[in-house]
PDB file of C-alpha atoms in Angstrom:
ATOM      1  CA  UNK A   1      -0.236  -0.211  -0.055  1.00 38.00           C
ATOM      2  CA  UNK A   2       2.681   2.237   0.238  1.00 42.00           C
ATOM      3  CA  UNK A   3       2.347   3.200   3.766  1.00 39.00           C
ATOM      4  CA  UNK A   4       5.221   3.480   5.920  1.00 41.00           C
ATOM      5  CA  UNK A   5       5.384   1.948   9.227  1.00 39.00           C
ATOM      6  CA  UNK A   6       6.727   2.929  12.774  1.00 45.00           C
ATOM      7  CA  UNK A   7       9.460  -0.045  12.258  1.00 46.00           C
ATOM      8  CA  UNK A   8      10.520   1.454   8.851  1.00 58.00           C
ATOM      9  CA  UNK A   9      11.942   4.685  10.571  1.00 60.00           C
ATOM     10  CA  UNK A  10      15.571   4.930  11.164  1.00 66.00           C
ATOM     11  CA  UNK A  11      16.328   4.278  14.655  1.00 77.00           C
ATOM     12  CA  UNK A  12      16.392   7.171  17.137  1.00 76.00           C
ATOM     13  CA  UNK A  13      20.300   8.398  17.425  1.00 80.00           C
ATOM     14  CA  UNK A  14      19.175  11.335  19.329  1.00 87.00           C
ATOM     15  CA  UNK A  15      22.447  11.768  22.145  1.00 88.00           C
ATOM     16  CA  UNK A  16      24.606  10.707  19.368  1.00 89.00           C
ATOM     17  CA  UNK A  17      23.869  13.016  16.698  1.00 91.00           C
ATOM     18  CA  UNK A  18      23.869  15.523  19.323  1.00 93.00           C
ATOM     19  CA  UNK A  19      27.574  14.500  20.189  1.00 93.00           C
ATOM     20  CA  UNK A  20      28.536  15.115  17.082  1.00 95.00           C
ATOM     21  CA  UNK A  21      26.526  18.251  16.735  1.00 95.00           C
ATOM     22  CA  UNK A  22      28.712  19.856  19.710  1.00 96.00           C
ATOM     23  CA  UNK A  23      31.789  18.442  18.479  1.00 97.00           C
ATOM     24  CA  UNK A  24      31.965  20.057  15.312  1.00 98.00           C
ATOM     25  CA  UNK A  25      29.884  23.409  16.594  1.00 98.00           C
ATOM     26  CA  UNK A  26      33.034  23.153  19.251  1.00 97.00           C
ATOM     27  CA  UNK A  27      35.555  23.384  16.518  1.00 98.00           C
ATOM     28  CA  UNK A  28      34.333  25.970  14.304  1.00 98.00           C
ATOM     29  CA  UNK A  29      34.032  27.801  17.339  1.00 97.00           C
ATOM     30  CA  UNK A  30      37.481  27.399  18.660  1.00 97.00           C
ATOM     31  CA  UNK A  31      38.947  28.184  14.876  1.00 98.00           C
ATOM     32  CA  UNK A  32      36.525  31.709  14.335  1.00 97.00           C
ATOM     33  CA  UNK A  33      35.074  29.979  11.580  1.00 98.00           C
ATOM     34  CA  UNK A  34      31.006  31.778  10.658  1.00 98.00           C
ATOM     35  CA  UNK A  35      28.662  29.487  10.921  1.00 98.00           C
ATOM     36  CA  UNK A  36      25.291  28.380  12.558  1.00 98.00           C
ATOM     37  CA  UNK A  37      23.332  24.980  13.419  1.00 97.00           C
ATOM     38  CA  UNK A  38      20.616  24.291  11.232  1.00 96.00           C
ATOM     39  CA  UNK A  39      18.281  21.615  10.832  1.00 91.00           C
ATOM     40  CA  UNK A  40      16.417  18.816  13.056  1.00 88.00           C
ATOM     41  CA  UNK A  41      19.432  19.640  16.002  1.00 93.00           C
ATOM     42  CA  UNK A  42      18.762  23.778  15.219  1.00 94.00           C
ATOM     43  CA  UNK A  43      15.201  22.655  16.397  1.00 91.00           C
ATOM     44  CA  UNK A  44      16.114  20.413  18.807  1.00 89.00           C
ATOM     45  CA  UNK A  45      18.000  23.714  19.992  1.00 93.00           C
ATOM     46  CA  UNK A  46      15.306  25.746  19.888  1.00 93.00           C
ATOM     47  CA  UNK A  47      12.574  23.106  22.095  1.00 88.00           C
ATOM     48  CA  UNK A  48      11.289  20.926  19.882  1.00 83.00           C
ATOM     49  CA  UNK A  49      10.945  17.919  21.372  1.00 75.00           C
ATOM     50  CA  UNK A  50      12.055  15.898  18.419  1.00 75.00           C
ATOM     51  CA  UNK A  51      13.775  12.571  18.013  1.00 78.00           C
ATOM     52  CA  UNK A  52      16.697  12.943  16.185  1.00 84.00           C
ATOM     53  CA  UNK A  53      17.554   9.858  13.314  1.00 77.00           C
ATOM     54  CA  UNK A  54      19.110  11.681  10.330  1.00 76.00           C
ATOM     55  CA  UNK A  55      22.520  13.671   9.954  1.00 86.00           C
ATOM     56  CA  UNK A  56      23.819  17.232  11.628  1.00 94.00           C
ATOM     57  CA  UNK A  57      23.308  19.903   9.478  1.00 95.00           C
ATOM     58  CA  UNK A  58      25.913  23.546   9.638  1.00 98.00           C
ATOM     59  CA  UNK A  59      25.265  26.496   7.165  1.00 98.00           C
ATOM     60  CA  UNK A  60      28.368  28.076   6.437  1.00 98.00           C
ATOM     61  CA  UNK A  61      29.263  30.610   3.626  1.00 98.00           C
ATOM     62  CA  UNK A  62      30.744  28.797   0.499  1.00 97.00           C
ATOM     63  CA  UNK A  63      34.074  31.160   0.158  1.00 97.00           C
ATOM     64  CA  UNK A  64      34.838  29.758   3.975  1.00 98.00           C
ATOM     65  CA  UNK A  65      34.532  26.155   2.981  1.00 97.00           C
ATOM     66  CA  UNK A  66      37.954  25.226   2.094  1.00 97.00           C
ATOM     67  CA  UNK A  67      39.411  26.746   5.596  1.00 98.00           C
ATOM     68  CA  UNK A  68      36.476  24.503   7.627  1.00 98.00           C
ATOM     69  CA  UNK A  69      37.152  21.970   5.954  1.00 98.00           C
ATOM     70  CA  UNK A  70      40.816  22.111   6.549  1.00 98.00           C
ATOM     71  CA  UNK A  71      39.911  22.502  10.457  1.00 98.00           C
ATOM     72  CA  UNK A  72      38.200  19.659  10.609  1.00 98.00           C
ATOM     73  CA  UNK A  73      40.404  17.477   9.041  1.00 98.00           C
ATOM     74  CA  UNK A  74      43.007  18.395  10.801  1.00 98.00           C
ATOM     75  CA  UNK A  75      40.803  17.199  13.941  1.00 97.00           C
ATOM     76  CA  UNK A  76      40.928  13.870  12.586  1.00 97.00           C
ATOM     77  CA  UNK A  77      37.364  13.565  11.005  1.00 98.00           C
ATOM     78  CA  UNK A  78      37.125  12.628   7.140  1.00 97.00           C
ATOM     79  CA  UNK A  79      35.439  15.629   5.104  1.00 98.00           C
ATOM     80  CA  UNK A  80      34.469  14.973   1.490  1.00 96.00           C
ATOM     81  CA  UNK A  81      32.746  16.831  -1.317  1.00 95.00           C
ATOM     82  CA  UNK A  82      29.820  14.745  -2.649  1.00 95.00           C
ATOM     83  CA  UNK A  83      28.111  15.240  -6.088  1.00 94.00           C
ATOM     84  CA  UNK A  84      26.101  17.835  -5.163  1.00 93.00           C
ATOM     85  CA  UNK A  85      27.346  21.450  -4.977  1.00 92.00           C
ATOM     86  CA  UNK A  86      26.048  23.495  -2.329  1.00 95.00           C
ATOM     87  CA  UNK A  87      27.583  21.542   0.174  1.00 96.00           C
ATOM     88  CA  UNK A  88      30.832  19.866   1.888  1.00 98.00           C
ATOM     89  CA  UNK A  89      29.747  16.440   3.869  1.00 98.00           C
ATOM     90  CA  UNK A  90      31.987  15.152   7.140  1.00 98.00           C
ATOM     91  CA  UNK A  91      31.855  12.191   9.122  1.00 96.00           C
ATOM     92  CA  UNK A  92      31.966  12.784  13.027  1.00 96.00           C
ATOM     93  CA  UNK A  93      31.854  10.204  15.614  1.00 93.00           C
ATOM     94  CA  UNK A  94      29.956   7.735  13.276  1.00 90.00           C
ATOM     95  CA  UNK A  95      27.038  10.409  12.128  1.00 94.00           C
ATOM     96  CA  UNK A  96      26.872  12.184   8.737  1.00 93.00           C
ATOM     97  CA  UNK A  97      27.527  16.247   8.829  1.00 97.00           C
ATOM     98  CA  UNK A  98      26.277  18.186   6.260  1.00 97.00           C
ATOM     99  CA  UNK A  99      27.881  21.683   6.006  1.00 98.00           C
ATOM    100  CA  UNK A 100      25.648  23.901   3.331  1.00 97.00           C
ATOM    101  CA  UNK A 101      25.763  26.933   1.423  1.00 96.00           C
ATOM    102  CA  UNK A 102      22.227  27.340   0.687  1.00 94.00           C
ATOM    103  CA  UNK A 103      19.443  27.035   2.613  1.00 89.00           C
ATOM    104  CA  UNK A 104      15.314  27.680   1.463  1.00 75.00           C
ATOM    105  CA  UNK A 105      16.466  28.092  -2.024  1.00 77.00           C
ATOM    106  CA  UNK A 106      18.876  31.255  -1.271  1.00 88.00           C
ATOM    107  CA  UNK A 107      22.765  31.311  -0.255  1.00 95.00           C
ATOM    108  CA  UNK A 108      23.958  31.459   3.317  1.00 97.00           C
ATOM    109  CA  UNK A 109      25.524  34.534   4.001  1.00 97.00           C
ATOM    110  CA  UNK A 110      26.821  37.266   6.746  1.00 97.00           C
ATOM    111  CA  UNK A 111      23.257  38.810   7.282  1.00 96.00           C
ATOM    112  CA  UNK A 112      21.659  35.204   7.620  1.00 96.00           C
ATOM    113  CA  UNK A 113      24.645  34.477   9.647  1.00 97.00           C
ATOM    114  CA  UNK A 114      24.159  37.713  11.856  1.00 97.00           C
ATOM    115  CA  UNK A 115      20.355  36.769  12.301  1.00 96.00           C
ATOM    116  CA  UNK A 116      21.742  33.282  14.157  1.00 97.00           C
ATOM    117  CA  UNK A 117      20.611  32.973  17.951  1.00 96.00           C
ATOM    118  CA  UNK A 118      22.959  31.248  20.326  1.00 97.00           C
ATOM    119  CA  UNK A 119      22.095  28.340  21.938  1.00 97.00           C
ATOM    120  CA  UNK A 120      23.046  25.442  24.273  1.00 95.00           C
ATOM    121  CA  UNK A 121      23.517  22.122  22.113  1.00 93.00           C
ATOM    122  CA  UNK A 122      23.156  19.759  25.169  1.00 89.00           C
ATOM    123  CA  UNK A 123      25.055  22.331  27.300  1.00 91.00           C
ATOM    124  CA  UNK A 124      27.341  23.754  24.493  1.00 95.00           C
ATOM    125  CA  UNK A 125      26.621  27.251  22.853  1.00 96.00           C
ATOM    126  CA  UNK A 126      26.690  27.583  19.612  1.00 97.00           C
ATOM    127  CA  UNK A 127      25.110  29.899  17.015  1.00 98.00           C
ATOM    128  CA  UNK A 128      21.447  28.475  15.528  1.00 98.00           C
ATOM    129  CA  UNK A 129      19.394  29.609  13.303  1.00 97.00           C
ATOM    130  CA  UNK A 130      17.220  32.036  13.418  1.00 97.00           C
ATOM    131  CA  UNK A 131      13.610  30.544  14.361  1.00 96.00           C
ATOM    132  CA  UNK A 132      12.463  32.153  11.050  1.00 96.00           C
ATOM    133  CA  UNK A 133      15.087  30.734   8.940  1.00 95.00           C
ATOM    134  CA  UNK A 134      14.149  27.142   9.934  1.00 94.00           C
ATOM    135  CA  UNK A 135      10.557  27.421   9.337  1.00 95.00           C
ATOM    136  CA  UNK A 136      11.238  28.819   5.942  1.00 94.00           C
ATOM    137  CA  UNK A 137      13.875  26.199   5.307  1.00 92.00           C
ATOM    138  CA  UNK A 138      11.025  23.578   6.091  1.00 92.00           C
ATOM    139  CA  UNK A 139       8.537  25.686   3.492  1.00 94.00           C
ATOM    140  CA  UNK A 140      10.894  25.467   0.801  1.00 92.00           C
ATOM    141  CA  UNK A 141      11.115  22.186   1.319  1.00 90.00           C
ATOM    142  CA  UNK A 142       7.302  21.311   0.643  1.00 91.00           C
ATOM    143  CA  UNK A 143       6.429  20.351  -2.967  1.00 87.00           C
ATOM    144  CA  UNK A 144       3.992  17.970  -4.269  1.00 86.00           C
ATOM    145  CA  UNK A 145       5.985  14.897  -3.845  1.00 84.00           C
ATOM    146  CA  UNK A 146       7.358  16.352  -0.102  1.00 83.00           C
ATOM    147  CA  UNK A 147       4.308  17.301   2.186  1.00 85.00           C
ATOM    148  CA  UNK A 148       4.670  15.869   5.598  1.00 89.00           C
ATOM    149  CA  UNK A 149       2.377  18.535   7.162  1.00 94.00           C
ATOM    150  CA  UNK A 150       2.450  16.600  10.208  1.00 89.00           C
ATOM    151  CA  UNK A 151       6.249  16.780  11.339  1.00 87.00           C
ATOM    152  CA  UNK A 152       6.362  20.562  10.967  1.00 92.00           C
ATOM    153  CA  UNK A 153       3.455  21.546  12.531  1.00 94.00           C
ATOM    154  CA  UNK A 154       4.614  20.842  15.818  1.00 91.00           C
ATOM    155  CA  UNK A 155       7.867  23.031  15.410  1.00 93.00           C
ATOM    156  CA  UNK A 156       5.152  26.042  14.189  1.00 95.00           C
ATOM    157  CA  UNK A 157       3.872  25.716  17.193  1.00 94.00           C
ATOM    158  CA  UNK A 158       6.106  25.552  19.525  1.00 91.00           C
ATOM    159  CA  UNK A 159       8.354  28.481  18.172  1.00 93.00           C
ATOM    160  CA  UNK A 160       5.202  30.612  16.843  1.00 93.00           C
ATOM    161  CA  UNK A 161       6.169  33.879  18.940  1.00 94.00           C
ATOM    162  CA  UNK A 162       9.746  33.693  17.543  1.00 93.00           C
ATOM    163  CA  UNK A 163       8.625  33.487  14.080  1.00 95.00           C
ATOM    164  CA  UNK A 164       8.271  36.286  11.554  1.00 95.00           C
ATOM    165  CA  UNK A 165       5.343  35.423  10.041  1.00 95.00           C
ATOM    166  CA  UNK A 166       4.491  37.743   7.645  1.00 94.00           C
ATOM    167  CA  UNK A 167       7.832  37.916   6.153  1.00 93.00           C
ATOM    168  CA  UNK A 168       7.344  33.703   5.132  1.00 94.00           C
ATOM    169  CA  UNK A 169       4.149  34.600   3.749  1.00 93.00           C
ATOM    170  CA  UNK A 170       5.540  37.017   1.513  1.00 93.00           C
ATOM    171  CA  UNK A 171       8.725  34.556   0.231  1.00 91.00           C
ATOM    172  CA  UNK A 172       6.701  31.303   0.108  1.00 91.00           C
ATOM    173  CA  UNK A 173       2.480  32.800  -0.043  1.00 87.00           C
ATOM    174  CA  UNK A 174       2.626  32.245  -3.664  1.00 91.00           C
ATOM    175  CA  UNK A 175       3.722  28.260  -3.699  1.00 92.00           C
ATOM    176  CA  UNK A 176       0.580  25.943  -3.351  1.00 94.00           C
ATOM    177  CA  UNK A 177       1.975  23.862  -0.740  1.00 95.00           C
ATOM    178  CA  UNK A 178       3.583  26.380   1.710  1.00 95.00           C
ATOM    179  CA  UNK A 179       0.599  28.519   1.037  1.00 94.00           C
ATOM    180  CA  UNK A 180      -2.006  25.633   2.544  1.00 95.00           C
ATOM    181  CA  UNK A 181       0.500  25.159   5.121  1.00 96.00           C
ATOM    182  CA  UNK A 182      -0.063  28.840   6.189  1.00 95.00           C
ATOM    183  CA  UNK A 183      -3.459  28.495   5.613  1.00 95.00           C
ATOM    184  CA  UNK A 184      -3.902  25.553   8.082  1.00 96.00           C
ATOM    185  CA  UNK A 185      -1.774  27.359  10.701  1.00 96.00           C
ATOM    186  CA  UNK A 186      -4.303  29.977  10.651  1.00 96.00           C
ATOM    187  CA  UNK A 187      -7.404  27.654  10.758  1.00 95.00           C
ATOM    188  CA  UNK A 188      -5.843  25.907  13.902  1.00 96.00           C
ATOM    189  CA  UNK A 189      -5.102  29.225  15.399  1.00 95.00           C
ATOM    190  CA  UNK A 190      -1.274  28.902  15.608  1.00 95.00           C
ATOM    191  CA  UNK A 191      -0.632  32.028  13.688  1.00 95.00           C
ATOM    192  CA  UNK A 192      -2.530  35.122  13.413  1.00 92.00           C
ATOM    193  CA  UNK A 193      -4.868  35.124   9.938  1.00 89.00           C
ATOM    194  CA  UNK A 194      -3.903  37.663   7.229  1.00 79.00           C
ATOM    195  CA  UNK A 195      -5.380  40.875   8.315  1.00 66.00           C
ATOM    196  CA  UNK A 196      -8.417  42.336   7.539  1.00 35.00           C
ATOM    197  CA  UNK A 197      -8.346  43.732   3.826  1.00 39.00           C
ATOM    198  CA  UNK A 198      -5.200  41.444   3.046  1.00 47.00           C
ATOM    199  CA  UNK A 199      -5.891  38.494  -0.029  1.00 46.00           C
ATOM    200  CA  UNK A 200      -4.833  35.611  -0.042  1.00 46.00           C
ATOM    201  CA  UNK A 201      -1.642  35.591  -2.760  1.00 45.00           C
ATOM    202  CA  UNK A 202      -2.842  34.207  -6.197  1.00 43.00           C
ATOM    203  CA  UNK A 203      -6.683  34.302  -5.346  1.00 44.00           C
ATOM    204  CA  UNK A 204      -9.222  36.573  -7.484  1.00 39.00           C
ATOM    205  CA  UNK A 205     -10.508  39.626  -6.362  1.00 40.00           C
ATOM    206  CA  UNK A 206     -14.040  39.278  -4.512  1.00 35.00           C
TER     207      UNK A 206
END
């Protein structure tokens, strides 16, 4: 039937992934590199009660990639270039670490990293992407082939006070799947509705 059962999900590796994030984050901090934690570990750092099952994501600026790779290699980590040209990858404590140059279809730059918030990641403090940027990256991933609202909904609920929802509407309101999710949040009273006079983007005028 094509359904995914609980047994088919990857095992919970929360502590192992947190340990990898702490080690890489500490190395980047000590070397003075520009970066911000992203992905599921960032959501966890913001307080989302997630089970971590996949990898660790860090946002870096493309021009810093070579120096960052050198820092990680000197610490004994395996660093390599995958076929994709928007990231480099590393292995730390057996976990995959993605160091990405683009998020939500936009290049990482100094302004993006400046919005990061310093948070504790299992007792190690490091820059973590802003809540608005994190939700934006999740909205950007929605498509006709990937549209798991149920995974993103609890994160949006938890972080709703930290997110610039008008900015996300402006960025993603013309895209059907992200716009549908934003409308769902409105109907569930997670976020306030668009202002009186504000028309849903793409809808015909009344």
